[in-house]
Coordinates of C-alpha atoms in Angstrom, one line a residue:
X1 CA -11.6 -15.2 18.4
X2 CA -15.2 -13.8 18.4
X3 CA -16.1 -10.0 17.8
X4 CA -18.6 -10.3 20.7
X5 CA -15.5 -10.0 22.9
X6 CA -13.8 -6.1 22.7
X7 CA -11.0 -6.6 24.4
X8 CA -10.0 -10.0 22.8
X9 CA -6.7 -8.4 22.5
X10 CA -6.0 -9.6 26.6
X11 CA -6.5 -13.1 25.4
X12 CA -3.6 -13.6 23.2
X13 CA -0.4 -15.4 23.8
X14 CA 3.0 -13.8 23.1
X15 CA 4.2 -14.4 20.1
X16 CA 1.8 -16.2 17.9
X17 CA -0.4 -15.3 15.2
X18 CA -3.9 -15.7 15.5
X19 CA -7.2 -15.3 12.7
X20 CA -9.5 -13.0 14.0
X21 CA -12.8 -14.1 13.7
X22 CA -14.7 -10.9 11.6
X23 CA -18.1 -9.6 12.0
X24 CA -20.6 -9.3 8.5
X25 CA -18.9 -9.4 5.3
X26 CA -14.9 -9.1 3.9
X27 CA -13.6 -7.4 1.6
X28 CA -12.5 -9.0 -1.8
X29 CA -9.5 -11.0 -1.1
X30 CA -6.1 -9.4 -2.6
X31 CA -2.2 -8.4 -2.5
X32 CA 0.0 -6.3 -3.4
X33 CA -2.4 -3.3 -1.6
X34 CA -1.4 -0.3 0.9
X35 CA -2.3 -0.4 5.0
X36 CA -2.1 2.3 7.4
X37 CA -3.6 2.2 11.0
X38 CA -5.9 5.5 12.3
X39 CA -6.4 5.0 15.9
X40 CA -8.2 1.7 16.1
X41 CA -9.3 1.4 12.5
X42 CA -6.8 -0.3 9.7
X43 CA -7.4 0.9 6.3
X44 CA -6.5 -1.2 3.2
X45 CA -6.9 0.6 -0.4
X46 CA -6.4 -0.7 -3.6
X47 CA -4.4 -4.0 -4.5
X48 CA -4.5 -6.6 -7.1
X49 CA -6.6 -9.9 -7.5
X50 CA -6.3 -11.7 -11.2
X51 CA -4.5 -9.6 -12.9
X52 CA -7.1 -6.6 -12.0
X53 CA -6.2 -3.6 -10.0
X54 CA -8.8 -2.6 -7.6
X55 CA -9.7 1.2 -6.6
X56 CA -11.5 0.0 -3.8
X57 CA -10.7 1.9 0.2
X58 CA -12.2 -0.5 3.1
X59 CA -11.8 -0.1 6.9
X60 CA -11.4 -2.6 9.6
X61 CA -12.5 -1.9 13.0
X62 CA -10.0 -3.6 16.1
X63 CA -12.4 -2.8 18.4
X64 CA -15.9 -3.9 16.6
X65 CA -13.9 -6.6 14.5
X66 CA -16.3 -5.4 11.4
X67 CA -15.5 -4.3 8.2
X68 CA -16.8 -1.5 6.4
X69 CA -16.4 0.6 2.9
X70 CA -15.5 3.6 3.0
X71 CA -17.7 5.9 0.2
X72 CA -15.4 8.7 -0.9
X73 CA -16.1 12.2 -2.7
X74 CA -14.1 13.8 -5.3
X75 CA -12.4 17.5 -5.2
X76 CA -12.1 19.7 -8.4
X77 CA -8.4 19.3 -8.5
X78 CA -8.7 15.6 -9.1
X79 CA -9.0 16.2 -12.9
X80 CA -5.1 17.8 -12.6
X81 CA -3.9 14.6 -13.8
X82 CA -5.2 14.4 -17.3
X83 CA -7.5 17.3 -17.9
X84 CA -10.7 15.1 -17.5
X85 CA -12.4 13.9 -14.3
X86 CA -11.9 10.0 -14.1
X87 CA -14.4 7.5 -14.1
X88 CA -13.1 6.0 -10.7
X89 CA -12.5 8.3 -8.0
X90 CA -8.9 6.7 -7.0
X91 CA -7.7 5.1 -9.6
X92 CA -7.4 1.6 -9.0
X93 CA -3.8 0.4 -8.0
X94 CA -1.6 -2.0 -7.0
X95 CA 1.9 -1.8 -5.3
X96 CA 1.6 1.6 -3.5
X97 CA 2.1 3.0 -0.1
X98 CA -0.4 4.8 2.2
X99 CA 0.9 6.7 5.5
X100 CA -1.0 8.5 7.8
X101 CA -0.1 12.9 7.9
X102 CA -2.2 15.1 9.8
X103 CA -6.0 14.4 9.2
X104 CA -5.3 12.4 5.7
X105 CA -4.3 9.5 4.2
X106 CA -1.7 10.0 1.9
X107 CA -1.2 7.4 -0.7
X108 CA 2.1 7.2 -3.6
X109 CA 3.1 5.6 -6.3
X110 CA 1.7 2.4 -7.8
X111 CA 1.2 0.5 -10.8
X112 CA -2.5 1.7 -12.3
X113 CA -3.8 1.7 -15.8
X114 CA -3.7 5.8 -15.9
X115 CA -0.9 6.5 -17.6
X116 CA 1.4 9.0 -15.6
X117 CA 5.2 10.1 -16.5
X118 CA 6.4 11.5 -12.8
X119 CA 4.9 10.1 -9.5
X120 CA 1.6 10.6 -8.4
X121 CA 0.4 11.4 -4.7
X122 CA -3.3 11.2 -3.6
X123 CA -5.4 12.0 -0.1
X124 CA -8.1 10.8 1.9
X125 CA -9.2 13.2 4.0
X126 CA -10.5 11.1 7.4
X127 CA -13.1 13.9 8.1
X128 CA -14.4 14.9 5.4
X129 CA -13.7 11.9 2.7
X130 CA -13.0 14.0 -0.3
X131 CA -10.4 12.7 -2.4
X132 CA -7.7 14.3 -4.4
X133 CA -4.3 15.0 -6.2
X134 CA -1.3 16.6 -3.9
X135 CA 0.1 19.1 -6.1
X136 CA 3.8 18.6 -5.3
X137 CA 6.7 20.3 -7.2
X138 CA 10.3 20.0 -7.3
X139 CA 12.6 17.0 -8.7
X140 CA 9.2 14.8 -9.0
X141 CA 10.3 11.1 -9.4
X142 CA 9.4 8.6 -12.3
X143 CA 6.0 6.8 -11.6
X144 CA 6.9 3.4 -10.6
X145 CA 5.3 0.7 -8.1
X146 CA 7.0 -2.0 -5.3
X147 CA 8.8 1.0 -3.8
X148 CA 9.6 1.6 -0.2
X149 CA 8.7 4.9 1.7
X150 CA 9.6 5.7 5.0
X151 CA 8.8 8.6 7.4
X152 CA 11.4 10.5 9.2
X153 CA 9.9 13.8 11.0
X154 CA 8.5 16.0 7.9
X155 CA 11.0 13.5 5.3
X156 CA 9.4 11.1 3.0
X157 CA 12.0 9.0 2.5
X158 CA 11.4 7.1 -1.0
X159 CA 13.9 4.3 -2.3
X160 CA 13.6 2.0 -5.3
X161 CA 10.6 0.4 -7.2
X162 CA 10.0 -0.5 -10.4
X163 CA 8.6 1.8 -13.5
X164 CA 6.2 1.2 -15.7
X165 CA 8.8 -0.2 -18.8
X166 CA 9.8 -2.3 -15.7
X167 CA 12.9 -0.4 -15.3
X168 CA 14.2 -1.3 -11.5
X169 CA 15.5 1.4 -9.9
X170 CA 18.1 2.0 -7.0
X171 CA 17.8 5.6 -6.4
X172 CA 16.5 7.9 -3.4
X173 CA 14.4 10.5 -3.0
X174 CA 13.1 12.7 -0.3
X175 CA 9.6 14.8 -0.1
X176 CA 9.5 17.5 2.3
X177 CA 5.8 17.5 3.4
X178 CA 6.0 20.9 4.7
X179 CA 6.5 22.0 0.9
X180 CA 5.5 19.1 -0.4
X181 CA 8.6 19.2 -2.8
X182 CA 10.9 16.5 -4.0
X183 CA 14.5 16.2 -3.9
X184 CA 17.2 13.8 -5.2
X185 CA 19.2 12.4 -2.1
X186 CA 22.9 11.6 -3.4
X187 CA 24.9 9.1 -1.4
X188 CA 27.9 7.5 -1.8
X189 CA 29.6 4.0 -1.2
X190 CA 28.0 1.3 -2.8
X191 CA 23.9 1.3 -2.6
X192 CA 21.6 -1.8 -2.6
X193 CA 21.1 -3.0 -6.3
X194 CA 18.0 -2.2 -8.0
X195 CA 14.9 -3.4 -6.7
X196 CA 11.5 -3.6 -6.0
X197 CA 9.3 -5.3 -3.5
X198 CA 11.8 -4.9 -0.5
X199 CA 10.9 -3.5 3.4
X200 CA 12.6 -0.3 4.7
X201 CA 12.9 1.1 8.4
X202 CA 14.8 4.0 9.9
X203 CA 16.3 3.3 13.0
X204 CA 17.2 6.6 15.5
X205 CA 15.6 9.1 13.4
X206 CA 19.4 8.5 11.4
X207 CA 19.8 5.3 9.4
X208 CA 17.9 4.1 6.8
X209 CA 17.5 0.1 6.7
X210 CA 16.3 -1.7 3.4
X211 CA 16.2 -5.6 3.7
X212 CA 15.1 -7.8 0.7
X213 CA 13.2 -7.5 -2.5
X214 CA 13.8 -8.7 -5.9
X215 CA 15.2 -8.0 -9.4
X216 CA 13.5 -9.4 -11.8
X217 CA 15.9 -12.8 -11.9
X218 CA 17.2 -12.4 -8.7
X219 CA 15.7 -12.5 -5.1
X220 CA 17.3 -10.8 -2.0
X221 CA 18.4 -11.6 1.5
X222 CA 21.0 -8.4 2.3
X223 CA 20.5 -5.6 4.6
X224 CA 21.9 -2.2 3.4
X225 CA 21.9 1.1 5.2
X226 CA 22.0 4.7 4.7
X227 CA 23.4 7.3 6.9
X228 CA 21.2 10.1 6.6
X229 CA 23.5 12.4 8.1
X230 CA 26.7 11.2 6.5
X231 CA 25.0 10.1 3.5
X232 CA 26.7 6.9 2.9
X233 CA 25.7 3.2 2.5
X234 CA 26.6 0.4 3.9
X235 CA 26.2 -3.2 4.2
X236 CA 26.4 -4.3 7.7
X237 CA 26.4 -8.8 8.2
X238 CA 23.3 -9.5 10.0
X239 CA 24.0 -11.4 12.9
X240 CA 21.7 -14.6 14.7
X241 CA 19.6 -17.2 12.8
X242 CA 19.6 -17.6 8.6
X243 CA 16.9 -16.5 6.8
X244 CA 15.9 -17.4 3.0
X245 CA 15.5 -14.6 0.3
X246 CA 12.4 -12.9 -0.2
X247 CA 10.7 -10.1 -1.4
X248 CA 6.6 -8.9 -1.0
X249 CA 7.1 -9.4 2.5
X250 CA 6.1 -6.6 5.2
X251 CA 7.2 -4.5 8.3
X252 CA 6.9 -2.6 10.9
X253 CA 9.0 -1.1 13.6
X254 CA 8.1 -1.2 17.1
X255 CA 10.8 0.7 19.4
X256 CA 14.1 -0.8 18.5
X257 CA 12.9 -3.6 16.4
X258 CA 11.6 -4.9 13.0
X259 CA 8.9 -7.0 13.0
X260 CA 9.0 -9.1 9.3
X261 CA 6.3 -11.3 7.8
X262 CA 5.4 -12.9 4.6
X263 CA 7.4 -12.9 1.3
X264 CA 8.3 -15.6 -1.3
X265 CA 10.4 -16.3 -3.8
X266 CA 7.8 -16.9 -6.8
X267 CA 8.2 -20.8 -5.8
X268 CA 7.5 -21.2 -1.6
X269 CA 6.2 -18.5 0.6
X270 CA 8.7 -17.5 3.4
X271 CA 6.7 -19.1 6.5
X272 CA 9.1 -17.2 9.3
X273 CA 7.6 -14.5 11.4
X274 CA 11.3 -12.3 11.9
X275 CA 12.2 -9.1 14.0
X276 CA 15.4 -7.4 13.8
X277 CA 17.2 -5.9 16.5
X278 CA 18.2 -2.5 15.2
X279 CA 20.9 -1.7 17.5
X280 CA 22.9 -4.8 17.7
X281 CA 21.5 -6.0 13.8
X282 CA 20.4 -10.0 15.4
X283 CA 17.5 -11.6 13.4
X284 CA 15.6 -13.6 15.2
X285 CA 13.2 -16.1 13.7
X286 CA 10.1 -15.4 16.3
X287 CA 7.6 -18.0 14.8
X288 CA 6.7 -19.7 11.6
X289 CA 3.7 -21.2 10.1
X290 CA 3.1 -23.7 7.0
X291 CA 4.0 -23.0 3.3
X292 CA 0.3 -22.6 2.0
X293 CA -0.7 -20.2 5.4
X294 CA -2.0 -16.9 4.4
X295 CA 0.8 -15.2 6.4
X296 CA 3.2 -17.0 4.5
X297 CA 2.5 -14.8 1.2
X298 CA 3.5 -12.4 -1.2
X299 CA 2.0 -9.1 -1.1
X300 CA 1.1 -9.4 2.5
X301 CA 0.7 -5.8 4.9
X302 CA 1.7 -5.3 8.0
X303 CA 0.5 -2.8 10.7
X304 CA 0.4 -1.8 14.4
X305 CA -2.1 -0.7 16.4
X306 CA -2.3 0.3 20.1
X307 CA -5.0 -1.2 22.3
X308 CA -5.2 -0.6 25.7
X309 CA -1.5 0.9 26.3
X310 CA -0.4 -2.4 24.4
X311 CA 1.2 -3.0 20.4
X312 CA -0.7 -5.6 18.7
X313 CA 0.5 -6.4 15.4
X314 CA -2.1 -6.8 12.1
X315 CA -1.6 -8.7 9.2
X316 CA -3.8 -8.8 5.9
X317 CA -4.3 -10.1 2.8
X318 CA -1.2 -11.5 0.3
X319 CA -1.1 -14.4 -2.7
X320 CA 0.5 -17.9 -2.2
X321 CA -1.5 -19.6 -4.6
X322 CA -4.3 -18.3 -3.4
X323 CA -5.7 -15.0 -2.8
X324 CA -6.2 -13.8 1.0
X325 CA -8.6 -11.6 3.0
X326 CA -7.9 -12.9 6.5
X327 CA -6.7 -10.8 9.2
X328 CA -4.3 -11.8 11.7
X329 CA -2.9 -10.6 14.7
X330 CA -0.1 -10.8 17.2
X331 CA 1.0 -9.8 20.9
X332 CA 4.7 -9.5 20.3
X333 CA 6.3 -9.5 23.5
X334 CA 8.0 -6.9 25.3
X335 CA 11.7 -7.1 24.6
X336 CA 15.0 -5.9 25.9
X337 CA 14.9 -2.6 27.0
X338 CA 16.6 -0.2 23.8
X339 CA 18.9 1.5 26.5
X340 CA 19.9 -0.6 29.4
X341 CA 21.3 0.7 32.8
X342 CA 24.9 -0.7 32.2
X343 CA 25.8 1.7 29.5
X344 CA 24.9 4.2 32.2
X345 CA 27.6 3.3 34.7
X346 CA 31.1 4.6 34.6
X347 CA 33.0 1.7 34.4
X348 CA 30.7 0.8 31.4
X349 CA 31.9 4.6 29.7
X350 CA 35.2 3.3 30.9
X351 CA 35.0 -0.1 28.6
X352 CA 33.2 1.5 25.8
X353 CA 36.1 4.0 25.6
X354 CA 38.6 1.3 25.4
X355 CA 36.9 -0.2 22.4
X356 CA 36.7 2.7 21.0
X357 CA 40.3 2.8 21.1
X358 CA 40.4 -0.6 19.8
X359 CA 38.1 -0.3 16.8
X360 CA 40.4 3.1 15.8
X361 CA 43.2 0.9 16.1
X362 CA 41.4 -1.8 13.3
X363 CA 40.9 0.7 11.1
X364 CA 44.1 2.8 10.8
X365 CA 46.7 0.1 11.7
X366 CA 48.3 2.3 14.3
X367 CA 47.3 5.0 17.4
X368 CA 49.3 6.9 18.3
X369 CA 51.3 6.5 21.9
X370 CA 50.4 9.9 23.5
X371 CA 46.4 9.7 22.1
X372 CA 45.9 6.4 24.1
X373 CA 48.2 7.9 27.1
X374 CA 45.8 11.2 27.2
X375 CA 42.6 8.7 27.0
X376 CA 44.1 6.6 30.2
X377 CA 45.0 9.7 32.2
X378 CA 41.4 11.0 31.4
X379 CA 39.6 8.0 32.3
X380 CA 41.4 8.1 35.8
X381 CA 40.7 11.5 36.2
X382 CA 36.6 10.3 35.4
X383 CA 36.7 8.5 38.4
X384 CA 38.6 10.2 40.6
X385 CA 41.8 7.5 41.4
X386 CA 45.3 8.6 41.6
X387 CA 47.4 6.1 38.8
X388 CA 51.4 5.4 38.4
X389 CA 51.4 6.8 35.2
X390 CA 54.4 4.8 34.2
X391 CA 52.8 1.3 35.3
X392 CA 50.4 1.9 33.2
X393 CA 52.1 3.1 30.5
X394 CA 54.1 0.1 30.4
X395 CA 49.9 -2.1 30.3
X396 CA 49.1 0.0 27.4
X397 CA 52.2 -0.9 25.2
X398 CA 51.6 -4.5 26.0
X399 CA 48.2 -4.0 24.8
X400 CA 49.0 -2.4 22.1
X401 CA 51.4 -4.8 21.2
X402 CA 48.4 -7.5 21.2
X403 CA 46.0 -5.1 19.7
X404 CA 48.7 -4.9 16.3
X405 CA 49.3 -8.9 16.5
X406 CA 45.5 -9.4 16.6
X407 CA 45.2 -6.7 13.7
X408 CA 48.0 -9.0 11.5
X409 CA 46.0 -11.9 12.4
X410 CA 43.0 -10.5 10.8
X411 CA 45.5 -8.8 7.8
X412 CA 46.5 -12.2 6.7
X413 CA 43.1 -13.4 7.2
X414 CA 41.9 -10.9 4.7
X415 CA 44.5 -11.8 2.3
X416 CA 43.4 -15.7 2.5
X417 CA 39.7 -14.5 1.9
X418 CA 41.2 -12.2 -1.1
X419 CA 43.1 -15.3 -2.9
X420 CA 39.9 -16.8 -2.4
X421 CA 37.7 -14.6 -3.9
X422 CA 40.3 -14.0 -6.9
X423 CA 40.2 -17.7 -7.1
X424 CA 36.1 -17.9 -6.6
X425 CA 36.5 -15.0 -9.6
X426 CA 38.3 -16.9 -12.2
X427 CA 36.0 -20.1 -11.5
X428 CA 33.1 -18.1 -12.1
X429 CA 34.9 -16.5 -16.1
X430 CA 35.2 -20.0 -16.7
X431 CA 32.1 -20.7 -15.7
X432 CA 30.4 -17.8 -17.8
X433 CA 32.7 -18.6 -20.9
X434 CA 31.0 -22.6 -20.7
X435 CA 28.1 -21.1 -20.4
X436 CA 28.5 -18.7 -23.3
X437 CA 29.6 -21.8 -25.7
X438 CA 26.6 -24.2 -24.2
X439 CA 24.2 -21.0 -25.4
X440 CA 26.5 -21.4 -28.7
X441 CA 25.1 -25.0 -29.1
X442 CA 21.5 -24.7 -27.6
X443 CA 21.0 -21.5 -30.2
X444 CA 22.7 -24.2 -33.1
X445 CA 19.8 -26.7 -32.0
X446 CA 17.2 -24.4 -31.7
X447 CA 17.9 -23.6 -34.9
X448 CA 18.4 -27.2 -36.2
X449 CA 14.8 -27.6 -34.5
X450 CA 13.0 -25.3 -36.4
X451 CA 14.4 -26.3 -39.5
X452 CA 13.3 -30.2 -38.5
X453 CA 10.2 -28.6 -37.7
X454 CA 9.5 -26.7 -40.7
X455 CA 10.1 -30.2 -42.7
X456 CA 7.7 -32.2 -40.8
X457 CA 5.3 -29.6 -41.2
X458 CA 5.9 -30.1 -45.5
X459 CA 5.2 -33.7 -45.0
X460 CA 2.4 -32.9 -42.6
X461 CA 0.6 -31.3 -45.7
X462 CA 2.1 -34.2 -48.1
X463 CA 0.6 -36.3 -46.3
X464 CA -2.7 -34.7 -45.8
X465 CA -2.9 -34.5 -49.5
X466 CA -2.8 -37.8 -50.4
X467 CA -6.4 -38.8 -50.3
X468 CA -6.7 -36.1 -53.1
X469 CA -4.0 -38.1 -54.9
X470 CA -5.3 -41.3 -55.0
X471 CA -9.1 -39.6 -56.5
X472 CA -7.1 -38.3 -59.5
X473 CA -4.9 -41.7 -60.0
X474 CA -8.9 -43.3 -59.8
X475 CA -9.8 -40.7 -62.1
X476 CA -7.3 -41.7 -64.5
X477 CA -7.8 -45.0 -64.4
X478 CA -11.1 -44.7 -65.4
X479 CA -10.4 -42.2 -68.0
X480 CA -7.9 -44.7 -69.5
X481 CA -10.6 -47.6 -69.6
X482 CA -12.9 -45.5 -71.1
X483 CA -10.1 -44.6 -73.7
X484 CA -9.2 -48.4 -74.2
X485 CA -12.6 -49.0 -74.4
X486 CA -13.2 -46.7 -76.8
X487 CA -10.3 -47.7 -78.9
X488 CA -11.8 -50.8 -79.0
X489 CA -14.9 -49.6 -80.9
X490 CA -13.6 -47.4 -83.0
X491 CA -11.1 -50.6 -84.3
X492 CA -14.3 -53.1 -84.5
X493 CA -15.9 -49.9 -86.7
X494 CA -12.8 -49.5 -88.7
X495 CA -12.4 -53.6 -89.7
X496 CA -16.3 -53.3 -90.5
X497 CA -16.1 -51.1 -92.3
X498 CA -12.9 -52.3 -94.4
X499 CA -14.5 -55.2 -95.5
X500 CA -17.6 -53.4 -96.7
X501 CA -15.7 -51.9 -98.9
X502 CA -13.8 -55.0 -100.5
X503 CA -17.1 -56.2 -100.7
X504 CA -18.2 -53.9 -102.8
X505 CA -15.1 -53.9 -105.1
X506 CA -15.4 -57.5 -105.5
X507 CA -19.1 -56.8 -107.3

C-alpha cells in the first residue's frame, strides 16, 4: 500500500493486517520501545536492538506514510537526576511507557544504564521539543521496566514490572497528574503474581484488567481484575476460544474491547491477533499470521489512530528472531453495540431483576421469603398489571425450591472438584519430593563428574609430558654408554699399566 495514496486507510479489509508501504528511510529496527499516537503522527522512543538500548524519538506520519526524527532540546532541570547534564538528552531505554497528557509526551519507567533508585518520569513537549525530568513527589516507586500503566481520568494507574536486581513485582501504584504525586494503592483478595511484560486496560472508567506477562520461569495466560472502587481483585474465567501464554505482547482498547497482538513465550511467537470483550469477558481469536511474521513478536506496540471518523489500528517493531521496523495496520470492524436496546426494555429490567435474585441466591444459600415477595409485587407494580398475589406466591416457592436443588447440585459439584484438587495436591508433594531426591542424585553426579573430570585433566598433563620423558630416558642412555665406554678405557689403562710394572720388577 503506496504513500502516494492518503487516504489508503478506505482500502483496507476488515480484519486483516496489512504492511504499509513507507516513504524515505526507517528507523533502526527494535523492541521492547514505547508508542503513543498524536493526532495522525505515531511516536516510537527508545527500545532495544542487541543488547543496546537506544535514546532515539522518531515519528511516523499516517497521512504522508514518512518517517521522520524528531531533534529534541534539553531544559535545565534535566541535570536533577544526577547533578550533571547527560551526554544523551533521554537517556536511552528499553521497556518503558509513553502516554499522551496535555501538550507532552510523558514517558516512565524503563530499563537504562543511568542508575536510578525510585522511578523516573520524563517529557516531550510537542510544541516546543524541550525535554525534561517531571519532578514528582510522594510514595515514588522503585525504578523498574516491563510495567503496565494505564490512564483513568487524572490516575496513572501503574502495576508490576521488574527492577533492576530483577526483582518482579506485583504491586500498584497510582500518580495523580494534577499533583504529580504517587500513592500506594492497597487491595485485597488475591492479586495477579508478580510480573513483567503483561498488557493492562480499564474497562468503565472502574476495573482494571491485566492479561499475561511472565515471571522469570513462568509465562502467563490469566486475566485478573481490580475494582477501583471496591479495591479488590479478582480472577474472572475468560470465556470463547483458547489462547497460549504470552507475554511482550500489546493492546489497545477501542470502546468495549481489547485488541491483543504479538507475544511469545521465549520459544514461538504468539501468531493470534485477539480482542476481548470487556463486558461479557469472550476472547475471540480475530486473525493470525505465521510464527516468523513480524506481528507475531515480542516487544511489539500497539496503537490507534483516527482517520477519517474511523479507528485504524498500528502495529510496530518487536523481536522473533529477528529484529522489526515494519509497520502494520488494521480496519477492525465495527462490533456489537456496548449497550444494546434490549437491556432498555422493561421486560428486560424485569429478567435482569430475576437473576439478580438468582445470583444472591448462589451466593448466600438462601433469600429470604418476604425479600423475593416484595421484589414480585414491585415488578408488577413496574408495569402496571394487577397479580393474585397468592398464585404467585405459590410460582416463587417452586422456584425457589429449584433455585436450592440447582445450588446442591453445584455444592456437591464443588466438593468433587475439592477431592480433586486435594488429590491433584498430594500428587504434586509426591511429585516435588521425586524431584527433590532426583536433584539428590544429579548433584551426586555432578559431583562425581567433576572429580572424573579433574582426573582426566591429571593424565591430560601426564600424557602431554611424555615426550619430555622419553628425551631424559635417551639422555640416560647415552650417559650410561658413555660411562660403559669409559669404564672400558680406564680397565684397558689399568691392565697396561699392571704389566708395566711386573715388567719392571722382573729386571
Amino acid at each position: 500500500m503506496g504513500a502516494e495514496n492518503s487516504h489508503w486507510h478506505l482500502e483496507l479489509n476488515y480484519d486483516q493486517w496489512v504492511a504499509l508501504s513507507v516513504s524515505g528511510s526507517r528507523p533502526s529496527a527494535r523492541y521492547k520501545h514505547a508508542a503513543a499516537v498524536v493526532d495522525t503522527k505515531l511516536y516510537i522512543s527508545g527500545g532495544s536492538r542487541n543488547g543496546r538500548y537506544l535514546s532515539d524519538v522518531q515519528v511516523f506520519d499516517l497521512e504522508t506514510l514518512a518517517w521522520s526524527s524528531l531533534k529534541l532540546s534539553t531544559e535545565s532541570n534535566v541535570d536533577k537526576i544526577n547533578g550533571s547534564l547527560p551526554r544523551e538528552i533521554l537517556p536511552a531505554t528499553s521497556g518503558h511507557s509513553m502516554f499522551k497528557w496535555g501538550n507532552k509526551l510523558l514517558l516512565v519507567g524503563g530499563h537504562s544504564k543511568n542508575i536510578s533508585a525510585n522511578l523516573s518520569v520524563w517529557f516531550i513537549d510537542l510544541e516546543s521539543h524541550h525535554c525534561g525530568v517531571v519532578e514528582t513527589t510522594g510514595k515514588v516507586p522503585v525504578a523498574r521496566g516491563g510495567q503496565s500503566l494505564t490512564l483513568v481520568g487524572s490516575k496513572l494507574i501503574m502495576f508490576g514490572g521488574e527492577d533492576r536486581h530483577r526483582q518482579l513485582m506485583n504491586d500498584v501504584h497510582i500518580l495523580d497528574m494534577e499533583t504529580m504525586t504517587w500513592d500506594v494503592l492497597a487491595a485485597t483478595q488475591t492479586p495477579p503474581a508478580p510480573r513483567f511484560d503483561h498488557t493492562a486496560a480499564v474497562h468503565a472508567e472502574r476495573y482494571l484488567l491485566i492479561f499475561g506477562g511472565c515471571s522469570h520461569s513462568i509465562f502467563f495466560n490469566d486475566l485478573h481484575v481490580l475494582d477501583l472502587e471496591t479495591m479488590e481483585w479478582s480472577q474472572p474465567q475468560i470465556q470463547g476460544d483458547l489462547v497460549t501464554p504470552r507475554a511482550g505482547h500489546a493492546g489497545i482498547t477501542i470502546d468495549e474491547n481489547w485488541y491483543i497482538v504479538g507475544g511469545g513465550d521465549n520459544r514461538s511467537g504468539a501468531p493470534e491477533t485477539l480482542v476481548l470483550n470487556m463486558s461479557k469477558l469472550v476472547m475471540t481469536v480475530l486473525t493470525s499470521v505465521g510464527g516468523r511474521d513480524p506481528l507475531a513478536s515480542e516487544g511489539v506496540s500497539l496503537s490507534s489512530v483516527l482517520l477519517d471518523g474511523e479507528e485504524i489500528l498500528v502495529a510496530f517493531g518487536g523481536y522473533n528472531g529477528k529484529y522489526n521496523n515494519e509497520v502494520y495496520v488494521m480496519r477492525p470492524k465495527p462490533r456489537d453495540s456496548p449497550h444494546p436496546k434490549i437491556f432498555q426494555s422493561p421486560a428486560a429490567a424485569a429478567a435482569a431483576a430475576s437473576v439478580t435474585a438468582a445470583y444472591a441466591l448462589s451466593k448466600s444459600g438462601k433469600l429470604e421469603f418476604s425479600e423475593m415477595e416484595d421484589l414480585n409485587i414491585k415488578l408488577a407494580r413496574g408495569n402496571g398489571s394487577q397479580w393474585d398475589l397468592a398464585s404467585d406466591i405459590t410460582a416463587i416457592r417452586e422456584e425457589k425450591k429449584v433455585l436450592e436443588s440447582a445450588l446442591a447440585n453445584v455444592r456437591a459439584d464443588n466438593s468433587t472438584f475439592k477431592g480433586k484438587i486435594d488429590e491433584t495436591t498430594g500428587t504434586h508433594a509426591d511429585l516435588s519430593k521425586e524431584l527433590h531426591s532426583v536433584q539428590g542424585q544429579l548433584n551426586a553426579e555432578r559431583s562425581r563428574c567433576a572429580k572424573l573430570e579433574a582426573q582426566i585433566s591429571e593424565l591430560q598433563k601426564m600424557l602431554e609430558s611424555s615426550p619430555s620423558i622419553e628425551e631424559e630416558v635417551q639422555l640416560l642412555r647415552k650417559q650410561k654408554s658413555a660411562w660403559e665406554h669409559d669404564m672400558e678405557l680406564a680397565s684397558a689403562v689399568q691392565r697396561q699399566s699392571s704389566g708395566g710394572v711386573w715388567k719392571w720388577m722382573s729386571r
